[in-house]
mmCIF file of C-alpha atoms in Angstrom:
data_model
loop_
_atom_site.group_PDB
_atom_site.id
_atom_site.type_symbol
_atom_site.label_atom_id
_atom_site.label_comp_id
_atom_site.label_asym_id
_atom_site.label_seq_id
_atom_site.Cartn_x
_atom_site.Cartn_y
_atom_site.Cartn_z
ATOM 1 C CA MET A 1 -59.304 53.631 -145.723
ATOM 2 C CA HIS A 2 -60.850 50.184 -146.052
ATOM 3 C CA GLU A 3 -64.608 50.218 -146.083
ATOM 4 C CA TYR A 4 -65.098 47.401 -143.596
ATOM 5 C CA MET A 5 -62.937 49.320 -141.134
ATOM 6 C CA GLY A 6 -64.991 52.495 -141.647
ATOM 7 C CA GLU A 7 -67.347 52.019 -138.754
ATOM 8 C CA LEU A 8 -64.741 50.644 -136.384
ATOM 9 C CA LEU A 9 -62.059 53.326 -136.415
ATOM 10 C CA SER A 10 -64.131 56.060 -134.796
ATOM 11 C CA PRO A 11 -65.237 53.879 -131.833
ATOM 12 C CA TYR A 12 -61.678 52.509 -131.723
ATOM 13 C CA ILE A 13 -60.187 55.914 -130.849
ATOM 14 C CA ASP A 14 -62.978 56.326 -128.275
ATOM 15 C CA ASP A 15 -62.087 52.984 -126.711
ATOM 16 C CA GLU A 16 -65.641 51.779 -127.306
ATOM 17 C CA LEU A 17 -64.926 48.484 -129.100
ATOM 18 C CA ASN A 18 -65.192 45.020 -127.583
ATOM 19 C CA GLY A 19 -62.070 42.860 -127.293
ATOM 20 C CA GLU A 20 -62.531 41.047 -130.572
ATOM 21 C CA GLU A 21 -63.221 44.200 -132.616
ATOM 22 C CA ARG A 22 -60.321 45.968 -130.992
ATOM 23 C CA ARG A 23 -57.916 43.142 -131.891
ATOM 24 C CA LEU A 24 -59.262 43.194 -135.449
ATOM 25 C CA VAL A 25 -58.539 46.918 -135.804
ATOM 26 C CA GLU A 26 -55.124 46.702 -134.146
ATOM 27 C CA ASP A 27 -54.072 43.813 -136.391
ATOM 28 C CA HIS A 28 -55.331 45.662 -139.442
ATOM 29 C CA ILE A 29 -53.638 49.013 -138.782
ATOM 30 C CA LYS A 30 -50.323 47.255 -138.230
ATOM 31 C CA THR A 31 -50.270 46.438 -141.908
ATOM 32 C CA CYS A 32 -52.515 49.096 -143.473
ATOM 33 C CA LYS A 33 -50.873 52.497 -143.701
ATOM 34 C CA GLN A 34 -54.044 54.152 -144.986
ATOM 35 C CA CYS A 35 -56.134 53.098 -141.992
ATOM 36 C CA GLN A 36 -53.239 53.947 -139.665
ATOM 37 C CA GLU A 37 -53.281 57.496 -141.077
ATOM 38 C CA GLU A 38 -57.048 57.622 -140.682
ATOM 39 C CA VAL A 39 -56.700 56.717 -137.002
ATOM 40 C CA GLU A 40 -54.077 59.436 -136.551
ATOM 41 C CA GLU A 41 -56.307 61.991 -138.251
ATOM 42 C CA LEU A 42 -59.270 61.044 -136.082
ATOM 43 C CA ARG A 43 -57.118 61.348 -132.960
ATOM 44 C CA PHE A 44 -55.865 64.760 -134.129
ATOM 45 C CA LEU A 45 -59.437 65.874 -134.729
ATOM 46 C CA LYS A 46 -60.441 64.713 -131.260
ATOM 47 C CA ALA A 47 -57.504 66.601 -129.749
ATOM 48 C CA GLN A 48 -58.510 69.726 -131.675
ATOM 49 C CA MET A 49 -62.057 69.440 -130.357
ATOM 50 C CA GLN A 50 -60.729 69.210 -126.802
ATOM 51 C CA SER A 51 -58.375 72.136 -127.405
ATOM 52 C CA PHE A 52 -61.244 74.248 -128.757
ATOM 53 C CA TYR A 53 -63.396 73.334 -125.761
ATOM 54 C CA GLN A 54 -60.677 74.226 -123.250
ATOM 55 C CA GLY A 55 -60.019 77.502 -125.069
ATOM 56 C CA ILE A 56 -63.551 78.855 -124.608
ATOM 57 C CA ASP A 57 -63.474 81.604 -121.960
ATOM 58 C CA ILE A 58 -65.745 80.915 -119.008
ATOM 59 C CA PRO A 59 -68.027 83.723 -117.741
ATOM 60 C CA ASP A 60 -66.905 85.433 -114.509
ATOM 61 C CA ILE A 61 -68.572 85.555 -111.086
ATOM 62 C CA SER A 62 -71.389 87.796 -112.372
ATOM 63 C CA PHE A 63 -72.744 84.608 -113.976
ATOM 64 C CA GLU A 64 -73.521 82.961 -110.616
ATOM 65 C CA GLU A 65 -74.969 86.214 -109.326
ATOM 66 C CA ALA A 66 -77.231 86.526 -112.374
ATOM 67 C CA VAL A 67 -78.478 82.945 -111.925
ATOM 68 C CA ILE A 68 -79.311 83.500 -108.240
ATOM 69 C CA ARG A 69 -80.983 86.835 -109.076
ATOM 70 C CA LYS A 70 -83.170 85.133 -111.683
ATOM 71 C CA ILE A 71 -84.092 82.383 -109.209
ATOM 72 C CA GLN A 72 -85.046 84.951 -106.557
ATOM 73 C CA THR A 73 -87.132 86.944 -109.045
ATOM 74 C CA ILE A 74 -89.034 83.808 -110.097
ATOM 75 C CA GLU A 75 -89.588 82.794 -106.467
ATOM 76 C CA GLN A 76 -90.930 86.255 -105.667
ATOM 77 C CA GLU A 77 -93.248 86.152 -108.683
ATOM 78 C CA GLN A 78 -94.456 82.695 -107.664
ATOM 79 C CA GLN A 79 -95.247 83.937 -104.147
ATOM 80 C CA GLU A 80 -97.123 86.933 -105.519
ATOM 81 C CA VAL A 81 -99.043 84.731 -107.907
ATOM 82 C CA PHE A 82 -99.814 82.345 -105.039
ATOM 83 C CA SER A 83 -101.124 85.067 -102.761
ATOM 84 C CA TRP A 84 -103.089 86.633 -105.606
ATOM 85 C CA LYS A 85 -104.552 83.240 -106.481
ATOM 86 C CA PHE A 86 -105.377 82.534 -102.831
ATOM 87 C CA TRP A 87 -107.362 85.744 -102.376
ATOM 88 C CA ALA A 88 -109.043 85.345 -105.756
ATOM 89 C CA ALA A 89 -110.078 81.764 -104.879
ATOM 90 C CA LEU A 90 -111.378 82.902 -101.497
ATOM 91 C CA ALA A 91 -113.449 85.696 -103.062
ATOM 92 C CA VAL A 92 -114.868 83.334 -105.706
ATOM 93 C CA GLY A 93 -115.675 80.744 -103.022
ATOM 94 C CA MET A 94 -117.543 83.292 -100.905
ATOM 95 C CA CYS A 95 -119.493 84.522 -103.931
ATOM 96 C CA VAL A 96 -120.492 80.952 -104.808
ATOM 97 C CA ILE A 97 -121.663 80.192 -101.266
ATOM 98 C CA ILE A 98 -123.673 83.428 -101.041
ATOM 99 C CA SER A 99 -125.318 82.893 -104.436
ATOM 100 C CA VAL A 100 -126.204 79.287 -103.559
ATOM 101 C CA LEU A 101 -127.790 80.458 -100.310
ATOM 102 C CA LEU A 102 -129.688 83.212 -102.078
ATOM 103 C CA THR A 103 -130.922 80.852 -104.796
ATOM 104 C CA LEU A 104 -132.059 78.225 -102.308
ATOM 105 C CA SER A 105 -133.462 80.649 -99.727
ATOM 106 C CA PRO A 106 -137.233 80.089 -100.556
ATOM 107 C CA PHE A 107 -136.720 76.329 -100.323
ATOM 108 C CA LEU A 108 -134.737 76.600 -97.076
ATOM 109 C CA TYR A 109 -137.401 78.913 -95.624
ATOM 110 C CA ALA A 110 -140.151 76.404 -96.527
ATOM 111 C CA CYS A 111 -138.182 73.549 -94.897
ATOM 112 C CA ILE A 112 -137.692 75.535 -91.716
ATOM 113 C CA ARG A 113 -141.394 76.367 -91.567
ATOM 114 C CA VAL A 114 -142.407 72.684 -92.003
ATOM 115 C CA LEU A 115 -139.997 71.623 -89.251
ATOM 116 C CA TYR A 116 -141.288 74.365 -86.966
ATOM 117 C CA THR A 117 -144.912 73.293 -87.542
ATOM 118 C CA LEU A 118 -144.065 69.633 -86.883
ATOM 119 C CA PHE A 119 -142.300 70.605 -83.670
ATOM 120 C CA ASN A 120 -145.327 72.674 -82.555
ATOM 121 C CA VAL A 121 -147.748 69.814 -83.290
ATOM 122 C CA GLY A 122 -145.535 67.377 -81.319
ATOM 123 C CA ALA A 123 -145.314 69.770 -78.361
ATOM 124 C CA ARG A 124 -149.098 70.273 -78.300
ATOM 125 C CA ILE A 125 -149.807 66.518 -78.439
ATOM 126 C CA ALA A 126 -147.426 65.978 -75.501
ATOM 127 C CA HIS A 127 -149.109 68.773 -73.589
ATOM 128 C CA ALA A 128 -152.582 67.289 -74.256
ATOM 129 C CA VAL A 129 -151.486 63.800 -73.084
ATOM 130 C CA MET A 130 -150.141 65.308 -69.867
ATOM 131 C CA ILE A 131 -153.408 67.107 -69.189
ATOM 132 C CA ILE A 132 -155.476 63.951 -69.855
ATOM 133 C CA ALA A 133 -153.228 61.897 -67.564
ATOM 134 C CA LEU A 134 -153.498 64.426 -64.780
ATOM 135 C CA ASP A 135 -157.293 64.574 -65.143
ATOM 136 C CA MET A 136 -157.586 60.784 -64.507
ATOM 137 C CA PRO A 137 -156.868 60.263 -60.743
ATOM 138 C CA TYR A 138 -156.754 56.443 -60.822
ATOM 139 C CA LEU A 139 -154.671 56.193 -63.937
ATOM 140 C CA THR A 140 -151.325 56.478 -62.116
ATOM 141 C CA GLY A 141 -152.293 53.822 -59.530
ATOM 142 C CA ALA A 142 -153.596 51.514 -62.261
ATOM 143 C CA LEU A 143 -150.350 51.945 -64.187
ATOM 144 C CA ILE A 144 -148.201 51.162 -61.118
ATOM 145 C CA ILE A 145 -150.224 48.039 -60.306
ATOM 146 C CA THR A 146 -150.100 46.810 -63.923
ATOM 147 C CA THR A 147 -146.336 47.397 -63.969
ATOM 148 C CA LEU A 148 -145.828 45.469 -60.725
ATOM 149 C CA ILE A 149 -147.927 42.563 -62.048
ATOM 150 C CA LEU A 150 -145.881 42.504 -65.251
ATOM 151 C CA ILE A 151 -142.584 42.509 -63.286
ATOM 152 C CA ILE A 152 -143.761 39.619 -61.100
ATOM 153 C CA ILE A 153 -144.914 37.608 -64.122
ATOM 154 C CA SER A 154 -141.593 38.254 -65.862
ATOM 155 C CA GLY A 155 -139.580 37.206 -62.762
ATOM 156 C CA TRP A 156 -141.619 34.031 -62.405
ATOM 157 C CA SER A 157 -141.155 33.189 -66.108
ATOM 158 C CA VAL A 158 -137.391 33.729 -65.896
ATOM 159 C CA SER A 159 -136.982 31.541 -62.792
ATOM 160 C CA ARG A 160 -139.111 28.855 -64.451
ATOM 161 C CA LEU A 161 -136.984 28.896 -67.580
ATOM 162 C CA LEU A 162 -133.765 28.668 -65.546
ATOM 163 C CA GLY A 163 -135.183 25.818 -63.499
ATOM 164 C CA THR A 164 -136.163 23.885 -66.666
ATOM 165 C CA LYS A 165 -132.546 24.253 -68.003
ATOM 166 C CA THR A 166 -130.870 22.911 -64.829
ATOM 167 C CA THR A 167 -133.194 19.918 -64.456
ATOM 168 C CA GLY A 168 -132.989 19.102 -68.163
ATOM 169 C CA MET B 1 -69.161 61.317 -106.544
ATOM 170 C CA ASP B 2 -67.345 62.929 -103.631
ATOM 171 C CA GLN B 3 -69.067 63.550 -100.336
ATOM 172 C CA GLU B 4 -68.799 67.339 -100.564
ATOM 173 C CA LEU B 5 -70.566 67.430 -103.916
ATOM 174 C CA PHE B 6 -73.238 65.030 -102.675
ATOM 175 C CA GLN B 7 -73.918 67.317 -99.708
ATOM 176 C CA LEU B 8 -74.005 70.420 -101.918
ATOM 177 C CA ILE B 9 -76.631 68.791 -104.145
ATOM 178 C CA GLN B 10 -78.690 67.706 -101.143
ATOM 179 C CA GLN B 11 -78.554 71.186 -99.626
ATOM 180 C CA ALA B 12 -79.481 72.779 -102.951
ATOM 181 C CA LYS B 13 -82.369 70.309 -103.212
ATOM 182 C CA ARG B 14 -83.718 71.718 -99.955
ATOM 183 C CA GLY B 15 -83.574 75.230 -101.435
ATOM 184 C CA ASN B 16 -80.208 76.386 -100.055
ATOM 185 C CA GLN B 17 -79.182 79.062 -102.564
ATOM 186 C CA ASP B 18 -75.589 79.345 -101.310
ATOM 187 C CA ALA B 19 -75.098 75.644 -101.954
ATOM 188 C CA PHE B 20 -76.668 76.016 -105.382
ATOM 189 C CA SER B 21 -74.424 78.980 -106.147
ATOM 190 C CA GLU B 22 -71.450 76.712 -105.387
ATOM 191 C CA LEU B 23 -72.817 74.155 -107.844
ATOM 192 C CA VAL B 24 -73.180 76.863 -110.503
ATOM 193 C CA LYS B 25 -69.587 77.953 -109.903
ATOM 194 C CA LYS B 26 -68.421 74.357 -110.224
ATOM 195 C CA TYR B 27 -70.305 73.505 -113.415
ATOM 196 C CA LYS B 28 -70.720 76.811 -115.245
ATOM 197 C CA GLY B 29 -67.602 76.095 -117.315
ATOM 198 C CA GLN B 30 -68.919 72.787 -118.653
ATOM 199 C CA VAL B 31 -72.418 74.121 -119.219
ATOM 200 C CA PHE B 32 -71.355 77.373 -120.873
ATOM 201 C CA ARG B 33 -68.742 75.759 -123.128
ATOM 202 C CA HIS B 34 -71.219 73.096 -124.183
ATOM 203 C CA ALA B 35 -73.809 75.745 -125.082
ATOM 204 C CA TYR B 36 -71.231 77.878 -126.872
ATOM 205 C CA ALA B 37 -69.987 74.942 -128.965
ATOM 206 C CA MET B 38 -73.604 74.260 -129.912
ATOM 207 C CA VAL B 39 -74.870 77.756 -130.746
ATOM 208 C CA ASN B 40 -71.606 79.620 -131.531
ATOM 209 C CA ASP B 41 -72.745 82.842 -129.867
ATOM 210 C CA ARG B 42 -71.453 83.984 -126.469
ATOM 211 C CA MET B 43 -74.553 85.962 -125.460
ATOM 212 C CA GLU B 44 -76.931 83.190 -126.465
ATOM 213 C CA ALA B 45 -74.710 80.576 -124.801
ATOM 214 C CA GLU B 46 -74.688 82.591 -121.582
ATOM 215 C CA ASP B 47 -78.493 82.895 -121.677
ATOM 216 C CA ILE B 48 -78.836 79.161 -122.258
ATOM 217 C CA ALA B 49 -76.397 78.318 -119.463
ATOM 218 C CA GLN B 50 -78.180 80.619 -117.007
ATOM 219 C CA GLU B 51 -81.574 79.228 -117.961
ATOM 220 C CA ALA B 52 -80.229 75.693 -117.543
ATOM 221 C CA PHE B 53 -79.155 76.442 -113.976
ATOM 222 C CA VAL B 54 -82.414 78.211 -113.155
ATOM 223 C CA LYS B 55 -84.375 75.203 -114.449
ATOM 224 C CA ALA B 56 -82.065 72.857 -112.560
ATOM 225 C CA TYR B 57 -82.706 74.763 -109.317
ATOM 226 C CA PHE B 58 -86.484 74.470 -109.576
ATOM 227 C CA TYR B 59 -86.514 70.850 -110.755
ATOM 228 C CA LEU B 60 -83.742 69.678 -108.412
ATOM 229 C CA PRO B 61 -86.163 68.398 -105.731
ATOM 230 C CA LYS B 62 -87.505 65.994 -108.387
ATOM 231 C CA LEU B 63 -84.044 64.545 -109.124
ATOM 232 C CA GLY B 64 -84.052 61.137 -107.457
ATOM 233 C CA LYS B 65 -80.377 60.218 -107.596
ATOM 234 C CA GLU B 66 -77.755 62.799 -106.647
ATOM 235 C CA TYR B 67 -75.020 60.995 -108.591
ATOM 236 C CA ALA B 68 -76.962 61.617 -111.831
ATOM 237 C CA PHE B 69 -76.835 65.402 -111.332
ATOM 238 C CA VAL B 70 -74.222 66.182 -114.006
ATOM 239 C CA SER B 71 -75.758 64.078 -116.766
ATOM 240 C CA TRP B 72 -79.188 65.443 -115.816
ATOM 241 C CA LEU B 73 -77.841 68.996 -116.115
ATOM 242 C CA THR B 74 -76.297 68.066 -119.473
ATOM 243 C CA ARG B 75 -79.697 66.858 -120.662
ATOM 244 C CA ILE B 76 -81.229 70.205 -119.681
ATOM 245 C CA VAL B 77 -78.526 72.132 -121.581
ATOM 246 C CA THR B 78 -78.907 69.897 -124.627
ATOM 247 C CA ASN B 79 -82.654 70.512 -124.712
ATOM 248 C CA LEU B 80 -82.237 74.270 -124.282
ATOM 249 C CA CYS B 81 -79.647 74.364 -127.087
ATOM 250 C CA HIS B 82 -82.113 72.485 -129.272
ATOM 251 C CA ASP B 83 -84.850 75.036 -128.502
ATOM 252 C CA SER B 84 -82.490 77.941 -129.179
ATOM 253 C CA LEU B 85 -81.346 76.522 -132.528
ATOM 254 C CA LYS B 86 -84.944 75.893 -133.489
ATOM 255 C CA ARG B 87 -85.789 79.523 -132.707
ATOM 256 C CA GLN B 88 -82.754 80.727 -134.675
ATOM 257 C CA ASN B 89 -83.710 78.613 -137.668
ATOM 258 C CA LYS B 90 -87.248 79.974 -137.581
ATOM 259 C CA LYS B 91 -85.910 83.539 -137.417
ATOM 260 C CA LYS B 92 -83.546 82.847 -140.308
ATOM 261 C CA MET B 93 -86.354 81.452 -142.369
ATOM 262 C CA ILE B 94 -88.543 84.470 -141.732
ATOM 263 C CA PHE B 95 -85.968 87.295 -141.814
ATOM 264 C CA GLN B 96 -83.168 86.023 -144.007
ATOM 265 C CA THR B 97 -80.858 89.025 -144.201
ATOM 266 C CA GLU B 98 -77.260 89.435 -145.269
ATOM 267 C CA ASN B 99 -76.099 90.563 -141.838
ATOM 268 C CA GLU B 100 -76.615 87.254 -140.120
ATOM 269 C CA ALA B 101 -74.357 85.008 -142.181
ATOM 270 C CA PRO B 102 -70.963 86.719 -141.654
ATOM 271 C CA HIS B 103 -71.424 86.573 -137.893
ATOM 272 C CA GLN B 104 -70.688 82.865 -137.879
ATOM 273 C CA LEU B 105 -68.017 82.797 -140.522
ATOM 274 C CA SER B 106 -65.870 85.683 -139.478
ATOM 275 C CA ASN B 107 -62.162 86.253 -139.866
ATOM 276 C CA PRO B 108 -60.584 82.858 -140.581
ATOM 277 C CA LYS B 109 -57.188 84.386 -141.250
ATOM 278 C CA SER B 110 -56.160 85.507 -137.813
ATOM 279 C CA ASP B 111 -52.565 86.109 -136.759
ATOM 280 C CA MET B 112 -52.822 83.910 -133.745
ATOM 281 C CA GLU B 113 -52.535 80.242 -134.563
ATOM 282 C CA HIS B 114 -54.732 79.227 -131.636
ATOM 283 C CA THR B 115 -57.479 81.572 -132.706
ATOM 284 C CA GLN B 116 -57.212 80.263 -136.244
ATOM 285 C CA LEU B 117 -57.517 76.694 -134.961
ATOM 286 C CA LYS B 118 -60.505 77.706 -132.845
ATOM 287 C CA LEU B 119 -62.263 79.370 -135.728
ATOM 288 C CA THR B 120 -61.555 76.555 -138.144
ATOM 289 C CA ILE B 121 -62.832 73.789 -135.923
ATOM 290 C CA ASN B 122 -65.691 75.977 -134.745
ATOM 291 C CA GLU B 123 -66.729 76.759 -138.298
ATOM 292 C CA ALA B 124 -66.553 73.106 -139.216
ATOM 293 C CA LEU B 125 -68.589 72.174 -136.134
ATOM 294 C CA GLN B 126 -71.322 74.610 -137.115
ATOM 295 C CA LYS B 127 -71.614 72.927 -140.502
ATOM 296 C CA LEU B 128 -72.645 69.645 -138.895
ATOM 297 C CA SER B 129 -76.281 68.819 -138.303
ATOM 298 C CA GLU B 130 -77.504 69.590 -134.795
ATOM 299 C CA GLU B 131 -77.759 65.889 -133.953
ATOM 300 C CA GLN B 132 -74.214 65.121 -135.076
ATOM 301 C CA ARG B 133 -72.801 68.196 -133.349
ATOM 302 C CA THR B 134 -74.540 67.281 -130.088
ATOM 303 C CA ALA B 135 -73.204 63.718 -130.144
ATOM 304 C CA LEU B 136 -69.662 64.854 -130.941
ATOM 305 C CA ILE B 137 -69.640 67.569 -128.271
ATOM 306 C CA LEU B 138 -70.887 65.104 -125.671
ATOM 307 C CA ARG B 139 -68.160 62.636 -126.630
ATOM 308 C CA ASP B 140 -65.092 64.737 -127.408
ATOM 309 C CA MET B 141 -65.678 67.794 -125.262
ATOM 310 C CA ARG B 142 -67.707 66.507 -122.331
ATOM 311 C CA GLY B 143 -66.080 63.073 -122.322
ATOM 312 C CA TYR B 144 -69.238 60.961 -121.983
ATOM 313 C CA SER B 145 -69.182 57.308 -122.976
ATOM 314 C CA TYR B 146 -71.417 56.066 -125.807
ATOM 315 C CA SER B 147 -73.870 54.492 -123.367
ATOM 316 C CA GLU B 148 -74.055 57.695 -121.311
ATOM 317 C CA ILE B 149 -74.736 59.691 -124.490
ATOM 318 C CA ALA B 150 -77.455 57.204 -125.453
ATOM 319 C CA ASP B 151 -79.006 57.762 -122.042
ATOM 320 C CA ILE B 152 -78.758 61.573 -122.163
ATOM 321 C CA LEU B 153 -80.197 61.821 -125.684
ATOM 322 C CA ASN B 154 -82.591 58.922 -125.177
ATOM 323 C CA ILE B 155 -81.496 57.185 -128.386
ATOM 324 C CA PRO B 156 -80.115 53.663 -129.096
ATOM 325 C CA LEU B 157 -76.401 52.976 -128.619
ATOM 326 C CA GLY B 158 -76.003 52.128 -132.314
ATOM 327 C CA THR B 159 -77.372 55.535 -133.270
ATOM 328 C CA VAL B 160 -74.826 57.256 -131.017
ATOM 329 C CA LYS B 161 -72.027 55.282 -132.621
ATOM 330 C CA SER B 162 -73.163 56.120 -136.131
ATOM 331 C CA ARG B 163 -73.807 59.819 -135.362
ATOM 332 C CA ILE B 164 -70.299 60.239 -133.969
ATOM 333 C CA ASN B 165 -68.789 58.346 -136.869
ATOM 334 C CA ILE B 166 -70.617 60.446 -139.477
ATOM 335 C CA ALA B 167 -69.933 63.658 -137.524
ATOM 336 C CA ARG B 168 -66.191 62.996 -137.543
ATOM 337 C CA ALA B 169 -66.180 62.190 -141.245
ATOM 338 C CA SER B 170 -68.106 65.414 -142.009
ATOM 339 C CA LEU B 171 -65.907 67.471 -139.694
ATOM 340 C CA LYS B 172 -62.767 66.145 -141.349
ATOM 341 C CA ARG B 173 -64.199 66.893 -144.771
ATOM 342 C CA GLU B 174 -65.187 70.435 -143.777
ATOM 343 C CA MET B 175 -61.798 71.142 -142.232
ATOM 344 C CA THR B 176 -59.927 69.828 -145.233
ATOM 345 C CA ARG B 177 -62.059 72.045 -147.413
ATOM 346 C CA GLY B 178 -61.091 74.943 -145.175
ATOM 347 C CA ASP B 179 -57.406 74.145 -145.671
ATOM 348 C CA GLU B 180 -57.876 74.138 -149.427
ATOM 349 C CA HIS B 181 -59.397 77.655 -149.285
ATOM 350 C CA ALA B 182 -56.607 78.947 -147.028
#
């Protein structure tokens, strides 16, 4: 076999050469008996490979059944693992929450006490204001009169402003 | 790809085990023969083929294009064969005993011509490197084009061409040597 043909003959029998390379090989093997024989040998080898492949006995129907059985076993295991993981995660989560609450309980208790005290102080101040207001008989009247005066002044100011805009 | 096959793949993708069983029935021949040609052991080949289908079932939802199913399955088998051969080589290195060698080189002088042909080419195939054997099986047995092989093995086209070329030269040499002994 000619060396420069060496890398072309194998792809030639596979029909993997481009047009130019193919023509080159075809022209060459017309005149070169050695390369012609090489091509024949390669084709024979290829045919033997195919014959060997076709001669291998294929497993029977138990093959499909075994595959499906394996798939079902894995799926079952995955489900078990999932449910096991779910319950484990839930238990861990609960433990974490409880321990956080227990650790922070003095702080939380102090916060609640502060809030409770503030609320009590606020309620007592409101109560005291109410009592003072009720003890002053003229306070309500004075407040109503002051409010009326303020409303009148506001109304007058608004009408004055509007009047200035229209004339201007 | 025909419509029926496309639908089978889609159904299997959704977890339909009957549809997947049909796919196994359709492709078990290709997958098993490929594995057998690679590892030269029926039991191991059957294990590899089953594992390939099991893997395919669980990863099928991730397969984007249905038409690529067969080459994708071939890639899975190729990888599993590689893992199996690696394991075998490790075992051989650790426990190199006399019992293992004759298993692969048994009885070349059979009465049946077909069996003799099978053994001869099989023996020669096993002498090739794993890379060369894989490329040659994909080309001559599975019928993939060079570019498809490059895609399956994730190697350049030139490498495929050279692996097949060298594999054939080695195979021819090994088989001629076999003839000389016979």
